[in-house]
Amino acid sequence: MDWPYEVAERDPDERGEDLLLGSYLQLSAESRVLDVACGKGGPAAILAAAYGCRITGVEIRPGFADAARERVAAAGLDGLVEIQTADAAAIELEASTLDAALCLGAAFVWGSIADASAALRPAVRPGGFVAIGEPFWRRWPLPDGVDPEGYVPLAETAGRLEGEGFALTGLVAASEDDWDRYESLHWRAMEEWLAGRPDEELCARHEQRRADYFCSRRPLLGWAIFVGRKA
Ligand SMILES: C[S@@+](CC[C@H](N)C(=O)[O-])C[C@H]1O[C@@H](n2cnc3c(N)ncnc32)[C@H](O)[C@@H]1O
């Protein structure tokens, strides 16, 4: 059975850092923002409520997009936030129309942070921003046997964004506590789900993922939002 992603990601992570991100992006009521792979709409709702900006969220999973719409409606933000159910890689973006393009935890839609920067750049106006959330390795070289998964150390990750025509103007890095909170939400969701349907193979994979987190991801892997201003 495929990994039940929608179960593991059932409870959206609430990141206080999104407010700081809004200030790095210089958001205001005049800003037009695209939120690629917006998930259940957490960052979009926080930013629209705080800054009054207009946000279009694009999410491929219909269940997540519906949850995002419900969240936006419950917060009274229908006039500011629109959620589209679509593959972000396939949407047409008008040139130079965005004040900010967000891609938080989904650079894989295009590939690496460099690919995501290159894909979003034409739609961002000169002087506008991208904000891309991407993992990076805290230690380098990696211990034997750890798969680099295409990620690189912090400075090189920032360099990948800068190499696509953005000056790095902000960095919002997750702490170990943030990582633990994000992983804990997955563990709780998986434990509850597996309790209702004994599945030895999935149970073993869930335990393996948790063990991998302790052995390699928690001590070695970081995650940060890289904010870049288009020249
Ligand atoms: C790690 S979550 C991040 C969610 C959100 N950006 C946040 O920071 O809370 C990645 C999201 O990307 C969505 N996704 C994956 N591929 C996508 C695609 N091609 N187009 C749009 N959304 C996609 C997933 O469904 C998931 O909601």
mmCIF file of C-alpha atoms and ligand atoms in Angstrom:
data_model
loop_
_atom_site.group_PDB
_atom_site.id
_atom_site.type_symbol
_atom_site.label_atom_id
_atom_site.label_comp_id
_atom_site.label_asym_id
_atom_site.label_seq_id
_atom_site.Cartn_x
_atom_site.Cartn_y
_atom_site.Cartn_z
ATOM 1 C CA MET A 1 0.000 0.000 0.000
ATOM 2 C CA ASP A 2 1.218 3.528 -0.759
ATOM 3 C CA TRP A 3 2.235 5.669 2.205
ATOM 4 C CA PRO A 4 -1.059 7.259 3.452
ATOM 5 C CA TYR A 5 0.149 10.837 3.065
ATOM 6 C CA GLU A 6 -3.229 12.440 3.756
ATOM 7 C CA VAL A 7 -3.471 10.539 7.042
ATOM 8 C CA ALA A 8 0.058 11.422 8.175
ATOM 9 C CA GLU A 9 -0.482 15.101 7.250
ATOM 10 C CA ARG A 10 -3.961 15.151 8.818
ATOM 11 C CA ASP A 11 -3.145 17.854 11.389
ATOM 12 C CA PRO A 12 -1.630 20.959 9.802
ATOM 13 C CA ASP A 13 1.421 22.365 11.542
ATOM 14 C CA GLU A 14 0.851 25.842 13.017
ATOM 15 C CA ARG A 15 4.019 27.867 12.507
ATOM 16 C CA GLY A 16 4.366 31.106 14.401
ATOM 17 C CA GLU A 17 7.218 31.934 12.025
ATOM 18 C CA ASP A 18 4.748 32.688 9.223
ATOM 19 C CA LEU A 19 4.163 36.158 10.712
ATOM 20 C CA LEU A 20 7.890 36.885 10.566
ATOM 21 C CA LEU A 21 7.863 35.645 6.997
ATOM 22 C CA GLY A 22 5.152 38.209 6.163
ATOM 23 C CA SER A 23 7.344 41.025 7.413
ATOM 24 C CA TYR A 24 10.343 39.782 5.390
ATOM 25 C CA LEU A 25 8.047 39.756 2.346
ATOM 26 C CA GLN A 26 6.961 43.339 3.138
ATOM 27 C CA LEU A 27 3.314 42.334 2.741
ATOM 28 C CA SER A 28 0.539 44.915 2.875
ATOM 29 C CA ALA A 29 -3.081 45.220 1.787
ATOM 30 C CA GLU A 30 -1.755 46.023 -1.711
ATOM 31 C CA SER A 31 0.192 42.766 -2.063
ATOM 32 C CA ARG A 32 -0.737 39.964 -4.447
ATOM 33 C CA VAL A 33 0.609 36.605 -3.318
ATOM 34 C CA LEU A 34 0.671 33.093 -4.783
ATOM 35 C CA ASP A 35 0.950 30.183 -2.329
ATOM 36 C CA VAL A 36 2.039 27.092 -4.254
ATOM 37 C CA ALA A 37 1.060 23.776 -2.635
ATOM 38 C CA CYS A 38 -0.826 25.618 0.093
ATOM 39 C CA GLY A 39 -1.904 22.446 1.897
ATOM 40 C CA LYS A 40 -4.737 23.132 4.346
ATOM 41 C CA GLY A 41 -4.227 26.882 4.026
ATOM 42 C CA GLY A 42 -2.494 27.589 7.348
ATOM 43 C CA PRO A 43 0.141 30.076 6.117
ATOM 44 C CA ALA A 44 -2.316 31.749 3.705
ATOM 45 C CA ALA A 45 -4.874 32.332 6.474
ATOM 46 C CA ILE A 46 -2.251 33.696 8.883
ATOM 47 C CA LEU A 47 -0.744 36.077 6.317
ATOM 48 C CA ALA A 48 -4.049 37.348 4.907
ATOM 49 C CA ALA A 49 -5.425 37.990 8.407
ATOM 50 C CA ALA A 50 -2.274 39.784 9.550
ATOM 51 C CA TYR A 51 -1.452 41.827 6.464
ATOM 52 C CA GLY A 52 -4.722 42.075 4.491
ATOM 53 C CA CYS A 53 -2.944 40.827 1.349
ATOM 54 C CA ARG A 54 -4.689 38.910 -1.445
ATOM 55 C CA ILE A 55 -3.559 35.300 -1.755
ATOM 56 C CA THR A 56 -4.226 32.606 -4.323
ATOM 57 C CA GLY A 57 -3.472 29.158 -2.932
ATOM 58 C CA VAL A 58 -2.943 26.204 -5.272
ATOM 59 C CA GLU A 59 -3.258 22.680 -3.882
ATOM 60 C CA ILE A 60 -3.347 19.392 -5.772
ATOM 61 C CA ARG A 61 -5.156 17.264 -3.166
ATOM 62 C CA PRO A 62 -8.912 17.968 -3.256
ATOM 63 C CA GLY A 63 -9.352 17.035 0.421
ATOM 64 C CA PHE A 64 -6.625 19.481 1.489
ATOM 65 C CA ALA A 65 -7.973 22.218 -0.807
ATOM 66 C CA ASP A 66 -11.471 21.786 0.691
ATOM 67 C CA ALA A 67 -10.010 21.978 4.203
ATOM 68 C CA ALA A 68 -8.170 25.170 3.191
ATOM 69 C CA ARG A 69 -11.409 26.717 1.866
ATOM 70 C CA GLU A 70 -13.194 25.836 5.109
ATOM 71 C CA ARG A 71 -10.405 27.375 7.149
ATOM 72 C CA VAL A 72 -10.460 30.556 5.076
ATOM 73 C CA ALA A 73 -14.255 30.839 5.351
ATOM 74 C CA ALA A 74 -14.197 30.218 9.115
ATOM 75 C CA ALA A 75 -11.655 33.019 9.481
ATOM 76 C CA GLY A 76 -13.848 35.387 7.405
ATOM 77 C CA LEU A 77 -11.121 35.702 4.766
ATOM 78 C CA ASP A 78 -13.121 34.688 1.652
ATOM 79 C CA GLY A 79 -12.640 38.144 0.169
ATOM 80 C CA LEU A 80 -8.850 37.855 0.405
ATOM 81 C CA VAL A 81 -7.934 34.193 -0.126
ATOM 82 C CA GLU A 82 -8.933 32.028 -3.079
ATOM 83 C CA ILE A 83 -8.000 28.335 -3.154
ATOM 84 C CA GLN A 84 -7.632 26.528 -6.483
ATOM 85 C CA THR A 85 -7.488 22.740 -6.748
ATOM 86 C CA ALA A 86 -4.781 22.197 -9.352
ATOM 87 C CA ASP A 87 -1.315 20.888 -10.136
ATOM 88 C CA ALA A 88 0.898 23.903 -9.480
ATOM 89 C CA ALA A 89 3.362 22.717 -12.123
ATOM 90 C CA ALA A 90 0.667 23.054 -14.772
ATOM 91 C CA ILE A 91 -0.864 26.457 -13.967
ATOM 92 C CA GLU A 92 -0.269 29.458 -16.229
ATOM 93 C CA LEU A 93 1.333 32.361 -14.393
ATOM 94 C CA GLU A 94 1.049 35.907 -15.734
ATOM 95 C CA ALA A 95 4.433 37.629 -16.043
ATOM 96 C CA SER A 96 5.546 40.113 -13.366
ATOM 97 C CA THR A 97 2.198 40.226 -11.564
ATOM 98 C CA LEU A 98 3.088 38.878 -8.103
ATOM 99 C CA ASP A 99 4.515 40.713 -5.128
ATOM 100 C CA ALA A 100 5.414 37.381 -3.547
ATOM 101 C CA ALA A 101 5.357 33.701 -4.505
ATOM 102 C CA LEU A 102 5.455 31.148 -1.675
ATOM 103 C CA CYS A 103 6.401 27.518 -1.986
ATOM 104 C CA LEU A 104 6.666 26.170 1.556
ATOM 105 C CA GLY A 105 7.751 22.552 1.711
ATOM 106 C CA ALA A 106 6.987 21.780 -1.917
ATOM 107 C CA ALA A 107 9.963 22.730 -4.102
ATOM 108 C CA PHE A 108 9.738 19.102 -5.269
ATOM 109 C CA VAL A 109 6.812 20.214 -7.478
ATOM 110 C CA TRP A 110 9.578 21.354 -9.850
ATOM 111 C CA GLY A 111 12.617 19.598 -8.362
ATOM 112 C CA SER A 112 15.080 21.490 -6.182
ATOM 113 C CA ILE A 113 14.934 24.997 -4.687
ATOM 114 C CA ALA A 114 16.754 26.169 -7.843
ATOM 115 C CA ASP A 115 14.065 24.662 -10.079
ATOM 116 C CA ALA A 116 11.271 26.204 -7.974
ATOM 117 C CA SER A 117 13.008 29.621 -8.032
ATOM 118 C CA ALA A 118 13.415 29.455 -11.801
ATOM 119 C CA ALA A 119 9.781 28.410 -12.322
ATOM 120 C CA LEU A 120 8.348 31.185 -10.118
ATOM 121 C CA ARG A 121 10.723 34.008 -11.119
ATOM 122 C CA PRO A 122 8.909 35.186 -14.287
ATOM 123 C CA ALA A 123 5.648 35.706 -12.376
ATOM 124 C CA VAL A 124 7.281 37.847 -9.663
ATOM 125 C CA ARG A 125 7.560 41.580 -10.343
ATOM 126 C CA PRO A 126 11.007 43.186 -10.167
ATOM 127 C CA GLY A 127 11.637 43.911 -6.475
ATOM 128 C CA GLY A 128 9.118 41.231 -5.462
ATOM 129 C CA PHE A 129 9.934 38.104 -3.491
ATOM 130 C CA VAL A 130 9.975 34.334 -3.472
ATOM 131 C CA ALA A 131 9.847 32.366 -0.213
ATOM 132 C CA ILE A 132 10.815 28.723 -0.567
ATOM 133 C CA GLY A 133 10.879 26.230 2.297
ATOM 134 C CA GLU A 134 13.580 23.625 1.740
ATOM 135 C CA PRO A 135 15.556 21.086 3.824
ATOM 136 C CA PHE A 136 19.332 21.410 4.166
ATOM 137 C CA TRP A 137 22.045 19.298 5.812
ATOM 138 C CA ARG A 138 23.399 20.650 9.087
ATOM 139 C CA ARG A 139 26.508 18.445 8.870
ATOM 140 C CA TRP A 140 28.621 17.876 5.809
ATOM 141 C CA PRO A 141 29.942 15.511 4.640
ATOM 142 C CA LEU A 142 27.197 13.177 5.776
ATOM 143 C CA PRO A 143 28.038 10.066 7.774
ATOM 144 C CA ASP A 144 28.425 6.925 5.678
ATOM 145 C CA GLY A 145 25.141 5.404 4.607
ATOM 146 C CA VAL A 146 22.980 8.565 4.835
ATOM 147 C CA ASP A 147 21.337 9.345 1.494
ATOM 148 C CA PRO A 148 21.789 13.075 0.639
ATOM 149 C CA GLU A 149 18.371 12.996 -1.140
ATOM 150 C CA GLY A 150 19.479 15.880 -3.357
ATOM 151 C CA TYR A 151 19.831 18.317 -0.440
ATOM 152 C CA VAL A 152 23.006 20.297 0.348
ATOM 153 C CA PRO A 153 24.293 22.386 3.298
ATOM 154 C CA LEU A 154 22.689 25.710 4.272
ATOM 155 C CA ALA A 155 24.965 28.120 2.379
ATOM 156 C CA GLU A 156 24.757 26.025 -0.774
ATOM 157 C CA THR A 157 20.963 25.848 -0.519
ATOM 158 C CA ALA A 158 20.820 29.648 -0.299
ATOM 159 C CA GLY A 159 23.250 29.777 -3.230
ATOM 160 C CA ARG A 160 20.865 27.702 -5.344
ATOM 161 C CA LEU A 161 18.164 30.364 -4.895
ATOM 162 C CA GLU A 162 20.600 33.221 -5.518
ATOM 163 C CA GLY A 163 21.832 31.485 -8.651
ATOM 164 C CA GLU A 164 18.350 31.965 -10.137
ATOM 165 C CA GLY A 165 18.383 35.769 -9.865
ATOM 166 C CA PHE A 166 17.241 36.408 -6.292
ATOM 167 C CA ALA A 167 19.188 38.177 -3.537
ATOM 168 C CA LEU A 168 18.735 36.389 -0.230
ATOM 169 C CA THR A 169 17.025 38.884 2.105
ATOM 170 C CA GLY A 170 15.551 36.622 4.784
ATOM 171 C CA LEU A 171 15.945 33.248 6.435
ATOM 172 C CA VAL A 172 13.429 31.613 8.772
ATOM 173 C CA ALA A 173 14.959 28.390 10.061
ATOM 174 C CA ALA A 174 13.051 25.671 11.920
ATOM 175 C CA SER A 175 14.379 24.707 15.345
ATOM 176 C CA GLU A 176 14.679 21.145 16.641
ATOM 177 C CA ASP A 177 11.437 21.787 18.570
ATOM 178 C CA ASP A 178 9.708 22.755 15.326
ATOM 179 C CA TRP A 179 10.884 19.517 13.677
ATOM 180 C CA ASP A 180 9.717 17.468 16.661
ATOM 181 C CA ARG A 181 6.289 19.134 16.601
ATOM 182 C CA TYR A 182 5.898 18.481 12.862
ATOM 183 C CA GLU A 183 6.948 14.812 13.206
ATOM 184 C CA SER A 184 4.825 14.311 16.334
ATOM 185 C CA LEU A 185 1.704 15.338 14.421
ATOM 186 C CA HIS A 186 2.473 12.570 11.895
ATOM 187 C CA TRP A 187 3.103 9.968 14.615
ATOM 188 C CA ARG A 188 -0.144 10.770 16.416
ATOM 189 C CA ALA A 189 -2.175 10.637 13.205
ATOM 190 C CA MET A 190 -0.559 7.352 12.110
ATOM 191 C CA GLU A 191 -0.930 5.695 15.537
ATOM 192 C CA GLU A 192 -4.639 6.562 15.655
ATOM 193 C CA TRP A 193 -5.215 5.440 12.089
ATOM 194 C CA LEU A 194 -3.302 2.157 12.453
ATOM 195 C CA ALA A 195 -5.169 1.360 15.688
ATOM 196 C CA GLY A 196 -8.345 1.077 13.602
ATOM 197 C CA ARG A 197 -6.871 -1.188 10.904
ATOM 198 C CA PRO A 198 -4.087 -3.580 11.816
ATOM 199 C CA ASP A 199 -1.681 -3.512 8.852
ATOM 200 C CA GLU A 200 1.688 -5.037 9.644
ATOM 201 C CA GLU A 201 3.478 -3.643 6.625
ATOM 202 C CA LEU A 202 2.321 -0.050 7.186
ATOM 203 C CA CYS A 203 2.956 -0.344 10.905
ATOM 204 C CA ALA A 204 6.545 -1.442 10.196
ATOM 205 C CA ARG A 205 7.042 1.440 7.757
ATOM 206 C CA HIS A 206 5.664 3.925 10.270
ATOM 207 C CA GLU A 207 8.095 2.620 12.911
ATOM 208 C CA GLN A 208 10.978 2.695 10.434
ATOM 209 C CA ARG A 209 10.252 6.323 9.543
ATOM 210 C CA ARG A 210 10.234 7.229 13.222
ATOM 211 C CA ALA A 211 13.536 5.386 13.759
ATOM 212 C CA ASP A 212 15.070 7.148 10.706
ATOM 213 C CA TYR A 213 13.984 10.474 12.173
ATOM 214 C CA PHE A 214 15.881 9.796 15.394
ATOM 215 C CA CYS A 215 18.970 8.353 13.667
ATOM 216 C CA SER A 216 19.556 10.712 10.784
ATOM 217 C CA ARG A 217 16.914 13.349 10.136
ATOM 218 C CA ARG A 218 16.656 14.953 13.575
ATOM 219 C CA PRO A 219 20.412 15.315 14.172
ATOM 220 C CA LEU A 220 21.371 16.101 10.577
ATOM 221 C CA LEU A 221 18.571 17.645 8.573
ATOM 222 C CA GLY A 222 17.453 21.249 8.938
ATOM 223 C CA TRP A 223 14.589 23.098 7.264
ATOM 224 C CA ALA A 224 14.322 26.782 6.482
ATOM 225 C CA ILE A 225 12.319 29.253 4.471
ATOM 226 C CA PHE A 226 14.659 31.115 2.124
ATOM 227 C CA VAL A 227 13.383 34.572 1.135
ATOM 228 C CA GLY A 228 14.809 36.117 -2.016
ATOM 229 C CA ARG A 229 14.196 39.470 -3.671
ATOM 230 C CA LYS A 230 14.091 39.601 -7.468
ATOM 231 C CA ALA A 231 16.632 42.006 -8.867
HETATM 232 C C1 LIG B 1 4.638 19.593 3.112
HETATM 233 S S1 LIG B 1 3.076 20.098 2.537
HETATM 234 C C2 LIG B 1 3.202 21.844 2.728
HETATM 235 C C3 LIG B 1 1.858 22.541 2.872
HETATM 236 C C4 LIG B 1 1.903 24.056 3.081
HETATM 237 N N1 LIG B 1 2.659 24.722 2.028
HETATM 238 C C5 LIG B 1 2.458 24.435 4.441
HETATM 239 O O1 LIG B 1 3.571 24.954 4.499
HETATM 240 O O2 LIG B 1 1.786 24.217 5.444
HETATM 241 C C6 LIG B 1 3.216 19.877 0.767
HETATM 242 C C7 LIG B 1 1.910 20.120 0.025
HETATM 243 O O3 LIG B 1 2.163 20.086 -1.387
HETATM 244 C C8 LIG B 1 0.997 19.583 -2.029
HETATM 245 N N2 LIG B 1 1.398 19.237 -3.416
HETATM 246 C C9 LIG B 1 2.226 18.239 -3.823
HETATM 247 N N3 LIG B 1 2.401 18.274 -5.145
HETATM 248 C C10 LIG B 1 1.683 19.350 -5.613
HETATM 249 C C11 LIG B 1 1.473 19.915 -6.905
HETATM 250 N N4 LIG B 1 2.044 19.393 -8.010
HETATM 251 N N5 LIG B 1 0.680 21.010 -7.015
HETATM 252 C C12 LIG B 1 0.085 21.558 -5.919
HETATM 253 N N6 LIG B 1 0.232 21.043 -4.668
HETATM 254 C C13 LIG B 1 1.042 19.967 -4.510
HETATM 255 C C14 LIG B 1 0.656 18.407 -1.124
HETATM 256 O O4 LIG B 1 -0.635 17.922 -1.374
HETATM 257 C C15 LIG B 1 0.827 19.067 0.253
HETATM 258 O O5 LIG B 1 -0.350 19.702 0.659
#
